[in-house]
Amino acid sequence: QLCKGVNGLDKVVLKEAKGSSAEIYLYGGHVTSWKNENGEEMLFVSSKAIFKPPKAIRGGIPLCFPQFGSHGSLEQHGFARNRIWSIDKDPPPLPTSSTSKAYVDLILKPSEEDAKIWPHSYEFRLRVALGPTGDLLLTSRVRNTNADGKPFSFTFAYHTYFSVSDISEVRIEGLETLDYLDNLQNKERFTEQGDAITFESEIDKIYLSTPTKIAILDHEKKRTFVIRKDGLPDAVVWNPWDRKAKAMVDFGDDEYKYMLCVEAAAVEKPITLRPGEEWKGRLELSAVPSSYCSGQ
Ligand code: TA6
């Protein structure tokens, strides 16, 4: 399963019996590909993505830990996505392995350097699995292993970049009428209107206390991405649009048309763990055919 990816970086390739596949770079514990059984790529990775530490890979599913965004003292989105992870040889058992044969367990522990910027001991275990119908299953487990008895708090997101055919023909269902923090308006709190979310300009919103299930409907592809999450109450919706797209060196000027980030997250209320305690954050992605027409 372990092979060389871009720039010789190590990556794990998962293949499921019916043909779906996934790729995870040890750099960042970063999922960069999830293909359905017809070999169609479900995730967006920029054609200008820089596969070179310390820059995070632009696309796929960056792991934001121990801090989401700039809501704290660390660099944007923390450092887990900028570190080399290891294969976890003896992971504590997880139920998903009973349904899926295609999975990999990775682990990240703090280095001396990391301890200087975030003075805590932890074990961050990530399992990436392909379900029997080609679903992509991610399970993150963070355990506080502080010997000094100190608790720690963190915020988290699976910063998922979905591949869409045309952002102007995409809508999200499941976030109607919810409160959100608008990153484009000083993180102020607003309430979403009552119908599905559509896109015609830059958006950067943290929806709060969101449902377990969120749907992203792609009109042209007649496909719906279904996000199911557990332990992750919030959902971040981001599209940079044209101006911000041009400002990112690792993002094509018109690539905002072909991607949408909907990120299962825990941001509003940081997660606090006492020594010995473990948090689990699960994300299940599936892609189902959909007849996207208004009102459905
Ligand atoms: O998820 C939304 C966001 O916080 C945006 O504000 C934007 O900064 C995006 O993440 C990308 O951040 P990155 O550090 O990966 O360039």
PDB file of C-alpha atoms and ligand atoms in Angstrom:
ATOM      1  CA  GLN A   1       0.000   0.000   0.000  1.00  0.00           C
ATOM      2  CA  LEU A   2       2.875   2.419   0.761  1.00  0.00           C
ATOM      3  CA  CYS A   3       4.423   3.997  -2.344  1.00  0.00           C
ATOM      4  CA  LYS A   4       6.013   7.222  -3.561  1.00  0.00           C
ATOM      5  CA  GLY A   5       3.772  10.128  -4.535  1.00  0.00           C
ATOM      6  CA  VAL A   6       4.536  13.641  -5.814  1.00  0.00           C
ATOM      7  CA  ASN A   7       8.100  14.820  -5.079  1.00  0.00           C
ATOM      8  CA  GLY A   8       8.856  11.373  -3.638  1.00  0.00           C
ATOM      9  CA  LEU A   9       6.562  11.916  -0.645  1.00  0.00           C
ATOM     10  CA  ASP A  10       5.268   8.664   0.874  1.00  0.00           C
ATOM     11  CA  LYS A  11       1.615   7.878   0.308  1.00  0.00           C
ATOM     12  CA  VAL A  12      -0.747   5.006   1.029  1.00  0.00           C
ATOM     13  CA  VAL A  13      -3.107   3.812  -1.704  1.00  0.00           C
ATOM     14  CA  LEU A  14      -6.343   2.095  -0.622  1.00  0.00           C
ATOM     15  CA  LYS A  15      -8.326  -0.024  -3.064  1.00  0.00           C
ATOM     16  CA  GLU A  16     -11.770  -1.435  -2.358  1.00  0.00           C
ATOM     17  CA  ALA A  17     -12.973  -4.679  -3.998  1.00  0.00           C
ATOM     18  CA  LYS A  18     -15.580  -2.942  -6.216  1.00  0.00           C
ATOM     19  CA  GLY A  19     -13.063  -0.430  -7.531  1.00  0.00           C
ATOM     20  CA  SER A  20     -13.217   2.654  -5.328  1.00  0.00           C
ATOM     21  CA  SER A  21      -9.885   3.990  -4.127  1.00  0.00           C
ATOM     22  CA  ALA A  22      -8.256   6.610  -1.914  1.00  0.00           C
ATOM     23  CA  GLU A  23      -4.771   8.058  -1.423  1.00  0.00           C
ATOM     24  CA  ILE A  24      -3.325   9.430   1.806  1.00  0.00           C
ATOM     25  CA  TYR A  25       0.028  11.187   2.090  1.00  0.00           C
ATOM     26  CA  LEU A  26       2.001  10.568   5.266  1.00  0.00           C
ATOM     27  CA  TYR A  27       2.800  14.272   4.949  1.00  0.00           C
ATOM     28  CA  GLY A  28      -0.065  15.850   6.858  1.00  0.00           C
ATOM     29  CA  GLY A  29      -2.005  12.573   7.172  1.00  0.00           C
ATOM     30  CA  HIS A  30      -3.548  14.176   4.117  1.00  0.00           C
ATOM     31  CA  VAL A  31      -6.186  12.458   1.969  1.00  0.00           C
ATOM     32  CA  THR A  32      -5.590  13.727  -1.578  1.00  0.00           C
ATOM     33  CA  SER A  33      -7.815  11.390  -3.587  1.00  0.00           C
ATOM     34  CA  TRP A  34     -11.131   9.548  -3.205  1.00  0.00           C
ATOM     35  CA  LYS A  35     -12.413   7.893  -6.372  1.00  0.00           C
ATOM     36  CA  ASN A  36     -15.717   6.061  -6.846  1.00  0.00           C
ATOM     37  CA  GLU A  37     -15.918   2.634  -8.459  1.00  0.00           C
ATOM     38  CA  ASN A  38     -15.981   4.292 -11.908  1.00  0.00           C
ATOM     39  CA  GLY A  39     -12.671   5.954 -11.114  1.00  0.00           C
ATOM     40  CA  GLU A  40     -14.229   9.427 -10.860  1.00  0.00           C
ATOM     41  CA  GLU A  41     -12.330  11.778  -8.520  1.00  0.00           C
ATOM     42  CA  MET A  42     -14.562  13.214  -5.805  1.00  0.00           C
ATOM     43  CA  LEU A  43     -12.062  15.556  -4.152  1.00  0.00           C
ATOM     44  CA  PHE A  44     -10.466  18.746  -5.478  1.00  0.00           C
ATOM     45  CA  VAL A  45      -6.684  19.191  -5.423  1.00  0.00           C
ATOM     46  CA  SER A  46      -5.339  22.333  -7.030  1.00  0.00           C
ATOM     47  CA  SER A  47      -3.235  21.875 -10.159  1.00  0.00           C
ATOM     48  CA  LYS A  48      -0.826  24.261  -8.405  1.00  0.00           C
ATOM     49  CA  ALA A  49      -0.734  22.402  -5.105  1.00  0.00           C
ATOM     50  CA  ILE A  50       2.780  22.441  -3.633  1.00  0.00           C
ATOM     51  CA  PHE A  51       3.670  18.956  -2.353  1.00  0.00           C
ATOM     52  CA  LYS A  52       6.575  20.198  -0.287  1.00  0.00           C
ATOM     53  CA  PRO A  53       6.815  20.679   3.492  1.00  0.00           C
ATOM     54  CA  PRO A  54       6.127  23.010   5.219  1.00  0.00           C
ATOM     55  CA  LYS A  55       3.406  24.192   2.800  1.00  0.00           C
ATOM     56  CA  ALA A  56       0.120  22.289   3.272  1.00  0.00           C
ATOM     57  CA  ILE A  57      -1.218  20.492   0.191  1.00  0.00           C
ATOM     58  CA  ARG A  58      -3.936  22.701  -1.368  1.00  0.00           C
ATOM     59  CA  GLY A  59      -6.960  20.436  -1.621  1.00  0.00           C
ATOM     60  CA  GLY A  60      -8.092  16.977  -0.521  1.00  0.00           C
ATOM     61  CA  ILE A  61      -8.793  16.820   3.224  1.00  0.00           C
ATOM     62  CA  PRO A  62      -6.311  18.871   5.273  1.00  0.00           C
ATOM     63  CA  LEU A  63      -6.519  18.109   9.011  1.00  0.00           C
ATOM     64  CA  CYS A  64      -6.849  21.302  11.050  1.00  0.00           C
ATOM     65  CA  PHE A  65      -5.441  20.497  14.510  1.00  0.00           C
ATOM     66  CA  PRO A  66      -4.897  21.665  17.278  1.00  0.00           C
ATOM     67  CA  GLN A  67      -6.407  24.904  16.022  1.00  0.00           C
ATOM     68  CA  PHE A  68      -8.951  25.724  13.321  1.00  0.00           C
ATOM     69  CA  GLY A  69      -8.351  28.942  11.410  1.00  0.00           C
ATOM     70  CA  SER A  70      -6.718  31.892  13.121  1.00  0.00           C
ATOM     71  CA  HIS A  71      -8.822  31.465  16.255  1.00  0.00           C
ATOM     72  CA  GLY A  72      -5.789  31.206  18.542  1.00  0.00           C
ATOM     73  CA  SER A  73      -2.034  31.590  18.926  1.00  0.00           C
ATOM     74  CA  LEU A  74      -0.800  28.962  16.469  1.00  0.00           C
ATOM     75  CA  GLU A  75      -0.292  29.291  12.712  1.00  0.00           C
ATOM     76  CA  GLN A  76      -3.431  29.144  10.571  1.00  0.00           C
ATOM     77  CA  HIS A  77      -5.113  25.737  11.025  1.00  0.00           C
ATOM     78  CA  GLY A  78      -2.488  24.429  13.452  1.00  0.00           C
ATOM     79  CA  PHE A  79       0.393  22.157  12.417  1.00  0.00           C
ATOM     80  CA  ALA A  80      -0.933  18.577  12.013  1.00  0.00           C
ATOM     81  CA  ARG A  81      -1.262  19.096   8.225  1.00  0.00           C
ATOM     82  CA  ASN A  82       2.385  20.207   8.030  1.00  0.00           C
ATOM     83  CA  ARG A  83       3.912  17.213   9.798  1.00  0.00           C
ATOM     84  CA  ILE A  84       5.032  13.783   8.585  1.00  0.00           C
ATOM     85  CA  TRP A  85       2.752  11.140  10.120  1.00  0.00           C
ATOM     86  CA  SER A  86       3.640   7.490  10.723  1.00  0.00           C
ATOM     87  CA  ILE A  87       1.815   4.251  10.010  1.00  0.00           C
ATOM     88  CA  ASP A  88       0.252   3.131  13.307  1.00  0.00           C
ATOM     89  CA  LYS A  89       1.325  -0.489  13.716  1.00  0.00           C
ATOM     90  CA  ASP A  90      -0.802  -1.392  16.741  1.00  0.00           C
ATOM     91  CA  PRO A  91      -3.853   0.865  16.815  1.00  0.00           C
ATOM     92  CA  PRO A  92      -6.481   0.330  19.493  1.00  0.00           C
ATOM     93  CA  PRO A  93      -9.383  -1.532  17.776  1.00  0.00           C
ATOM     94  CA  LEU A  94     -12.072   0.406  15.889  1.00  0.00           C
ATOM     95  CA  PRO A  95     -15.385  -1.052  14.621  1.00  0.00           C
ATOM     96  CA  THR A  96     -14.955   0.231  11.028  1.00  0.00           C
ATOM     97  CA  SER A  97     -12.372  -2.442  10.291  1.00  0.00           C
ATOM     98  CA  SER A  98     -15.173  -5.024  10.646  1.00  0.00           C
ATOM     99  CA  THR A  99     -16.979  -3.623   7.571  1.00  0.00           C
ATOM    100  CA  SER A 100     -14.019  -2.538   5.493  1.00  0.00           C
ATOM    101  CA  LYS A 101     -10.905  -4.359   4.418  1.00  0.00           C
ATOM    102  CA  ALA A 102      -9.390  -1.245   2.817  1.00  0.00           C
ATOM    103  CA  TYR A 103      -8.082   0.993   5.576  1.00  0.00           C
ATOM    104  CA  VAL A 104      -4.931   2.496   7.003  1.00  0.00           C
ATOM    105  CA  ASP A 105      -4.099   3.727  10.490  1.00  0.00           C
ATOM    106  CA  LEU A 106      -1.798   6.729  10.911  1.00  0.00           C
ATOM    107  CA  ILE A 107      -0.490   8.395  14.061  1.00  0.00           C
ATOM    108  CA  LEU A 108       0.954  11.789  14.958  1.00  0.00           C
ATOM    109  CA  LYS A 109       2.733  12.542  18.222  1.00  0.00           C
ATOM    110  CA  PRO A 110       4.372  15.846  19.175  1.00  0.00           C
ATOM    111  CA  SER A 111       8.030  16.460  18.364  1.00  0.00           C
ATOM    112  CA  GLU A 112      10.365  18.457  20.639  1.00  0.00           C
ATOM    113  CA  GLU A 113       9.755  21.409  18.316  1.00  0.00           C
ATOM    114  CA  ASP A 114       5.986  21.057  18.482  1.00  0.00           C
ATOM    115  CA  ALA A 115       6.098  20.918  22.293  1.00  0.00           C
ATOM    116  CA  LYS A 116       7.629  24.395  22.226  1.00  0.00           C
ATOM    117  CA  ILE A 117       4.660  25.915  20.441  1.00  0.00           C
ATOM    118  CA  TRP A 118       1.960  23.691  21.901  1.00  0.00           C
ATOM    119  CA  PRO A 119       3.235  22.272  25.244  1.00  0.00           C
ATOM    120  CA  HIS A 120       1.101  19.148  25.450  1.00  0.00           C
ATOM    121  CA  SER A 121       1.545  15.390  24.982  1.00  0.00           C
ATOM    122  CA  TYR A 122      -1.050  13.725  22.799  1.00  0.00           C
ATOM    123  CA  GLU A 123      -1.623  10.839  20.420  1.00  0.00           C
ATOM    124  CA  PHE A 124      -3.611  11.770  17.295  1.00  0.00           C
ATOM    125  CA  ARG A 125      -4.708   8.596  15.500  1.00  0.00           C
ATOM    126  CA  LEU A 126      -6.341   8.796  12.081  1.00  0.00           C
ATOM    127  CA  ARG A 127      -8.047   5.891  10.348  1.00  0.00           C
ATOM    128  CA  VAL A 128      -8.972   6.294   6.689  1.00  0.00           C
ATOM    129  CA  ALA A 129     -11.198   3.529   5.310  1.00  0.00           C
ATOM    130  CA  LEU A 130     -13.206   2.791   2.187  1.00  0.00           C
ATOM    131  CA  GLY A 131     -16.649   1.398   3.013  1.00  0.00           C
ATOM    132  CA  PRO A 132     -18.238  -1.507   1.125  1.00  0.00           C
ATOM    133  CA  THR A 133     -20.162   0.939  -1.135  1.00  0.00           C
ATOM    134  CA  GLY A 134     -17.132   3.186  -1.753  1.00  0.00           C
ATOM    135  CA  ASP A 135     -17.867   5.636   1.050  1.00  0.00           C
ATOM    136  CA  LEU A 136     -14.842   7.379   2.533  1.00  0.00           C
ATOM    137  CA  LEU A 137     -14.671   7.003   6.315  1.00  0.00           C
ATOM    138  CA  LEU A 138     -12.321   9.083   8.467  1.00  0.00           C
ATOM    139  CA  THR A 139     -11.968   8.585  12.195  1.00  0.00           C
ATOM    140  CA  SER A 140      -9.778  10.880  14.263  1.00  0.00           C
ATOM    141  CA  ARG A 141      -8.970  10.026  17.844  1.00  0.00           C
ATOM    142  CA  VAL A 142      -7.067  12.481  20.026  1.00  0.00           C
ATOM    143  CA  ARG A 143      -5.889  11.323  23.454  1.00  0.00           C
ATOM    144  CA  ASN A 144      -4.360  13.550  26.137  1.00  0.00           C
ATOM    145  CA  THR A 145      -1.203  11.785  27.344  1.00  0.00           C
ATOM    146  CA  ASN A 146       0.069  14.640  29.534  1.00  0.00           C
ATOM    147  CA  ALA A 147       2.133  13.220  32.434  1.00  0.00           C
ATOM    148  CA  ASP A 148       1.778  16.475  34.367  1.00  0.00           C
ATOM    149  CA  GLY A 149      -1.957  16.047  34.872  1.00  0.00           C
ATOM    150  CA  LYS A 150      -2.755  19.050  32.681  1.00  0.00           C
ATOM    151  CA  PRO A 151      -5.861  19.112  30.496  1.00  0.00           C
ATOM    152  CA  PHE A 152      -5.693  20.702  27.045  1.00  0.00           C
ATOM    153  CA  SER A 153      -8.229  22.211  24.641  1.00  0.00           C
ATOM    154  CA  PHE A 154      -8.208  22.256  20.847  1.00  0.00           C
ATOM    155  CA  THR A 155     -10.354  23.087  17.843  1.00  0.00           C
ATOM    156  CA  PHE A 156     -10.501  20.793  14.807  1.00  0.00           C
ATOM    157  CA  ALA A 157     -11.719  20.525  11.213  1.00  0.00           C
ATOM    158  CA  TYR A 158     -11.630  18.088   8.321  1.00  0.00           C
ATOM    159  CA  HIS A 159     -10.998  20.847   5.751  1.00  0.00           C
ATOM    160  CA  THR A 160     -12.585  18.919   2.873  1.00  0.00           C
ATOM    161  CA  TYR A 161     -12.315  20.244  -0.707  1.00  0.00           C
ATOM    162  CA  PHE A 162     -15.096  18.715  -2.834  1.00  0.00           C
ATOM    163  CA  SER A 163     -14.758  18.642  -6.621  1.00  0.00           C
ATOM    164  CA  VAL A 164     -17.794  20.280  -8.256  1.00  0.00           C
ATOM    165  CA  SER A 165     -18.624  20.793 -11.934  1.00  0.00           C
ATOM    166  CA  ASP A 166     -19.620  24.482 -11.607  1.00  0.00           C
ATOM    167  CA  ILE A 167     -19.906  26.335  -8.268  1.00  0.00           C
ATOM    168  CA  SER A 168     -22.751  28.461  -9.653  1.00  0.00           C
ATOM    169  CA  GLU A 169     -24.830  25.276 -10.018  1.00  0.00           C
ATOM    170  CA  VAL A 170     -24.193  23.818  -6.580  1.00  0.00           C
ATOM    171  CA  ARG A 171     -26.385  24.064  -3.488  1.00  0.00           C
ATOM    172  CA  ILE A 172     -26.089  22.917   0.094  1.00  0.00           C
ATOM    173  CA  GLU A 173     -29.025  21.473   2.026  1.00  0.00           C
ATOM    174  CA  GLY A 174     -29.025  21.076   5.804  1.00  0.00           C
ATOM    175  CA  LEU A 175     -27.702  24.446   6.960  1.00  0.00           C
ATOM    176  CA  GLU A 176     -30.887  26.484   6.481  1.00  0.00           C
ATOM    177  CA  THR A 177     -31.925  28.837   9.338  1.00  0.00           C
ATOM    178  CA  LEU A 178     -28.787  27.992  11.383  1.00  0.00           C
ATOM    179  CA  ASP A 179     -26.591  30.580  13.100  1.00  0.00           C
ATOM    180  CA  TYR A 180     -23.125  31.133  11.684  1.00  0.00           C
ATOM    181  CA  LEU A 181     -20.000  33.193  12.292  1.00  0.00           C
ATOM    182  CA  ASP A 182     -19.063  35.146   9.173  1.00  0.00           C
ATOM    183  CA  ASN A 183     -15.304  35.199   8.672  1.00  0.00           C
ATOM    184  CA  LEU A 184     -15.798  37.961   6.114  1.00  0.00           C
ATOM    185  CA  GLN A 185     -17.571  40.169   8.648  1.00  0.00           C
ATOM    186  CA  ASN A 186     -15.318  40.055  11.669  1.00  0.00           C
ATOM    187  CA  LYS A 187     -16.534  36.600  12.700  1.00  0.00           C
ATOM    188  CA  GLU A 188     -19.844  38.234  13.682  1.00  0.00           C
ATOM    189  CA  ARG A 189     -22.833  35.953  14.315  1.00  0.00           C
ATOM    190  CA  PHE A 190     -25.754  35.895  11.875  1.00  0.00           C
ATOM    191  CA  THR A 191     -28.692  33.615  11.105  1.00  0.00           C
ATOM    192  CA  GLU A 192     -28.897  31.859   7.713  1.00  0.00           C
ATOM    193  CA  GLN A 193     -31.965  32.371   5.586  1.00  0.00           C
ATOM    194  CA  GLY A 194     -34.538  29.639   5.077  1.00  0.00           C
ATOM    195  CA  ASP A 195     -33.617  27.950   1.854  1.00  0.00           C
ATOM    196  CA  ALA A 196     -30.716  25.997   0.388  1.00  0.00           C
ATOM    197  CA  ILE A 197     -27.386  27.822   0.161  1.00  0.00           C
ATOM    198  CA  THR A 198     -26.228  28.766  -3.353  1.00  0.00           C
ATOM    199  CA  PHE A 199     -23.052  30.521  -4.491  1.00  0.00           C
ATOM    200  CA  GLU A 200     -22.365  33.705  -6.381  1.00  0.00           C
ATOM    201  CA  SER A 201     -19.468  35.237  -4.421  1.00  0.00           C
ATOM    202  CA  GLU A 202     -16.802  34.553  -1.798  1.00  0.00           C
ATOM    203  CA  ILE A 203     -18.136  32.724   1.256  1.00  0.00           C
ATOM    204  CA  ASP A 204     -16.377  31.883   4.533  1.00  0.00           C
ATOM    205  CA  LYS A 205     -18.906  30.920   7.223  1.00  0.00           C
ATOM    206  CA  ILE A 206     -18.749  28.717  10.320  1.00  0.00           C
ATOM    207  CA  TYR A 207     -22.231  27.228  10.794  1.00  0.00           C
ATOM    208  CA  LEU A 208     -22.896  26.334  14.418  1.00  0.00           C
ATOM    209  CA  SER A 209     -24.592  23.268  15.935  1.00  0.00           C
ATOM    210  CA  THR A 210     -25.250  21.733  12.530  1.00  0.00           C
ATOM    211  CA  PRO A 211     -27.075  18.464  11.800  1.00  0.00           C
ATOM    212  CA  THR A 212     -25.270  15.140  11.483  1.00  0.00           C
ATOM    213  CA  LYS A 213     -26.100  15.046   7.774  1.00  0.00           C
ATOM    214  CA  ILE A 214     -25.381  17.763   5.179  1.00  0.00           C
ATOM    215  CA  ALA A 215     -25.932  17.426   1.410  1.00  0.00           C
ATOM    216  CA  ILE A 216     -24.029  19.132  -1.413  1.00  0.00           C
ATOM    217  CA  LEU A 217     -25.938  18.919  -4.693  1.00  0.00           C
ATOM    218  CA  ASP A 218     -24.029  19.220  -7.980  1.00  0.00           C
ATOM    219  CA  HIS A 219     -26.482  20.012 -10.770  1.00  0.00           C
ATOM    220  CA  GLU A 220     -24.428  19.187 -13.835  1.00  0.00           C
ATOM    221  CA  LYS A 221     -23.031  15.911 -12.493  1.00  0.00           C
ATOM    222  CA  LYS A 222     -26.471  14.973 -11.082  1.00  0.00           C
ATOM    223  CA  ARG A 223     -24.561  13.932  -7.962  1.00  0.00           C
ATOM    224  CA  THR A 224     -25.018  14.648  -4.275  1.00  0.00           C
ATOM    225  CA  PHE A 225     -22.209  14.466  -1.750  1.00  0.00           C
ATOM    226  CA  VAL A 226     -23.581  13.399   1.609  1.00  0.00           C
ATOM    227  CA  ILE A 227     -21.576  14.347   4.695  1.00  0.00           C
ATOM    228  CA  ARG A 228     -22.311  12.444   7.889  1.00  0.00           C
ATOM    229  CA  LYS A 229     -20.375  13.474  10.974  1.00  0.00           C
ATOM    230  CA  ASP A 230     -20.079  12.666  14.667  1.00  0.00           C
ATOM    231  CA  GLY A 231     -18.285  14.623  17.383  1.00  0.00           C
ATOM    232  CA  LEU A 232     -18.106  17.632  15.035  1.00  0.00           C
ATOM    233  CA  PRO A 233     -20.955  20.059  15.758  1.00  0.00           C
ATOM    234  CA  ASP A 234     -19.946  22.817  13.344  1.00  0.00           C
ATOM    235  CA  ALA A 235     -19.579  23.054   9.558  1.00  0.00           C
ATOM    236  CA  VAL A 236     -17.380  25.546   7.708  1.00  0.00           C
ATOM    237  CA  VAL A 237     -18.353  26.575   4.167  1.00  0.00           C
ATOM    238  CA  TRP A 238     -15.638  28.242   2.085  1.00  0.00           C
ATOM    239  CA  ASN A 239     -15.148  29.314  -1.484  1.00  0.00           C
ATOM    240  CA  PRO A 240     -12.447  31.938  -2.134  1.00  0.00           C
ATOM    241  CA  TRP A 241     -14.042  33.185  -5.385  1.00  0.00           C
ATOM    242  CA  ASP A 242     -12.015  35.082  -7.991  1.00  0.00           C
ATOM    243  CA  ARG A 243     -10.140  37.759  -6.009  1.00  0.00           C
ATOM    244  CA  LYS A 244      -8.872  35.449  -3.259  1.00  0.00           C
ATOM    245  CA  ALA A 245      -8.198  32.709  -5.847  1.00  0.00           C
ATOM    246  CA  LYS A 246      -5.789  35.043  -7.650  1.00  0.00           C
ATOM    247  CA  ALA A 247      -4.081  35.843  -4.325  1.00  0.00           C
ATOM    248  CA  MET A 248      -3.199  32.197  -3.601  1.00  0.00           C
ATOM    249  CA  VAL A 249       0.038  31.046  -5.274  1.00  0.00           C
ATOM    250  CA  ASP A 250      -0.990  27.368  -4.948  1.00  0.00           C
ATOM    251  CA  PHE A 251      -4.445  27.820  -6.492  1.00  0.00           C
ATOM    252  CA  GLY A 252      -5.435  28.427 -10.131  1.00  0.00           C
ATOM    253  CA  ASP A 253      -7.166  31.740 -10.896  1.00  0.00           C
ATOM    254  CA  ASP A 254     -10.360  30.028 -12.071  1.00  0.00           C
ATOM    255  CA  GLU A 255     -10.222  26.941  -9.854  1.00  0.00           C
ATOM    256  CA  TYR A 256     -12.769  28.441  -7.440  1.00  0.00           C
ATOM    257  CA  LYS A 257     -15.386  27.405 -10.001  1.00  0.00           C
ATOM    258  CA  TYR A 258     -14.603  23.718  -9.516  1.00  0.00           C
ATOM    259  CA  MET A 259     -14.325  23.344  -5.744  1.00  0.00           C
ATOM    260  CA  LEU A 260     -16.274  23.891  -2.552  1.00  0.00           C
ATOM    261  CA  CYS A 261     -15.051  23.370   1.007  1.00  0.00           C
ATOM    262  CA  VAL A 262     -17.633  22.013   3.458  1.00  0.00           C
ATOM    263  CA  GLU A 263     -15.732  21.149   6.604  1.00  0.00           C
ATOM    264  CA  ALA A 264     -16.952  19.060   9.517  1.00  0.00           C
ATOM    265  CA  ALA A 265     -15.505  20.935  12.474  1.00  0.00           C
ATOM    266  CA  ALA A 266     -15.456  21.690  16.187  1.00  0.00           C
ATOM    267  CA  VAL A 267     -14.730  25.405  16.409  1.00  0.00           C
ATOM    268  CA  GLU A 268     -17.295  27.337  18.489  1.00  0.00           C
ATOM    269  CA  LYS A 269     -16.736  25.190  21.568  1.00  0.00           C
ATOM    270  CA  PRO A 270     -13.133  23.939  21.855  1.00  0.00           C
ATOM    271  CA  ILE A 271     -12.785  20.313  22.930  1.00  0.00           C
ATOM    272  CA  THR A 272     -11.159  19.874  26.361  1.00  0.00           C
ATOM    273  CA  LEU A 273      -9.487  16.614  27.374  1.00  0.00           C
ATOM    274  CA  ARG A 274      -8.094  15.672  30.768  1.00  0.00           C
ATOM    275  CA  PRO A 275      -5.099  13.315  30.808  1.00  0.00           C
ATOM    276  CA  GLY A 276      -6.180   9.848  29.693  1.00  0.00           C
ATOM    277  CA  GLU A 277      -9.336  11.135  27.993  1.00  0.00           C
ATOM    278  CA  GLU A 278      -9.869  10.623  24.267  1.00  0.00           C
ATOM    279  CA  TRP A 279     -12.013  12.539  21.749  1.00  0.00           C
ATOM    280  CA  LYS A 280     -13.314  10.889  18.567  1.00  0.00           C
ATOM    281  CA  GLY A 281     -14.353  12.794  15.465  1.00  0.00           C
ATOM    282  CA  ARG A 282     -15.902  10.794  12.630  1.00  0.00           C
ATOM    283  CA  LEU A 283     -16.589  11.831   9.051  1.00  0.00           C
ATOM    284  CA  GLU A 284     -18.387   9.713   6.442  1.00  0.00           C
ATOM    285  CA  LEU A 285     -18.490  10.925   2.853  1.00  0.00           C
ATOM    286  CA  SER A 286     -20.635   9.354   0.173  1.00  0.00           C
ATOM    287  CA  ALA A 287     -21.540  10.390  -3.365  1.00  0.00           C
ATOM    288  CA  VAL A 288     -24.999   9.399  -4.596  1.00  0.00           C
ATOM    289  CA  PRO A 289     -26.767  10.051  -7.908  1.00  0.00           C
ATOM    290  CA  SER A 290     -29.299  12.852  -7.498  1.00  0.00           C
ATOM    291  CA  SER A 291     -31.926  14.476  -9.642  1.00  0.00           C
ATOM    292  CA  TYR A 292     -31.132  17.989  -8.432  1.00  0.00           C
ATOM    293  CA  CYS A 293     -34.097  20.158  -9.160  1.00  0.00           C
ATOM    294  CA  SER A 294     -35.628  22.880  -7.016  1.00  0.00           C
ATOM    295  CA  GLY A 295     -37.594  21.726  -4.034  1.00  0.00           C
ATOM    296  CA  GLN A 296     -36.153  18.225  -3.868  1.00  0.00           C
TER     297      GLN A 296
HETATM  298  O1  TA6 B   1     -11.865  27.048   5.932  1.00  0.00           O
HETATM  299  C1  TA6 B   1     -11.920  28.383   5.632  1.00  0.00           C
HETATM  300  C2  TA6 B   1     -10.577  29.044   5.893  1.00  0.00           C
HETATM  301  O2  TA6 B   1     -10.380  29.263   7.267  1.00  0.00           O
HETATM  302  C3  TA6 B   1     -10.544  30.344   5.090  1.00  0.00           C
HETATM  303  O3  TA6 B   1     -10.592  31.465   5.938  1.00  0.00           O
HETATM  304  C4  TA6 B   1      -9.253  30.236   4.287  1.00  0.00           C
HETATM  305  O4  TA6 B   1      -8.186  30.808   5.011  1.00  0.00           O
HETATM  306  C5  TA6 B   1      -9.117  28.720   4.147  1.00  0.00           C
HETATM  307  O5  TA6 B   1      -9.495  28.231   5.426  1.00  0.00           O
HETATM  308  C6  TA6 B   1      -7.786  28.224   3.656  1.00  0.00           C
HETATM  309  O6  TA6 B   1      -6.809  28.356   4.624  1.00  0.00           O
HETATM  310  P1  TA6 B   1      -5.297  27.867   4.241  1.00  0.00           P
HETATM  311  O7  TA6 B   1      -4.483  28.138   5.469  1.00  0.00           O
HETATM  312  O8  TA6 B   1      -5.385  26.410   3.918  1.00  0.00           O
HETATM  313  O9  TA6 B   1      -4.905  28.673   3.034  1.00  0.00           O
END
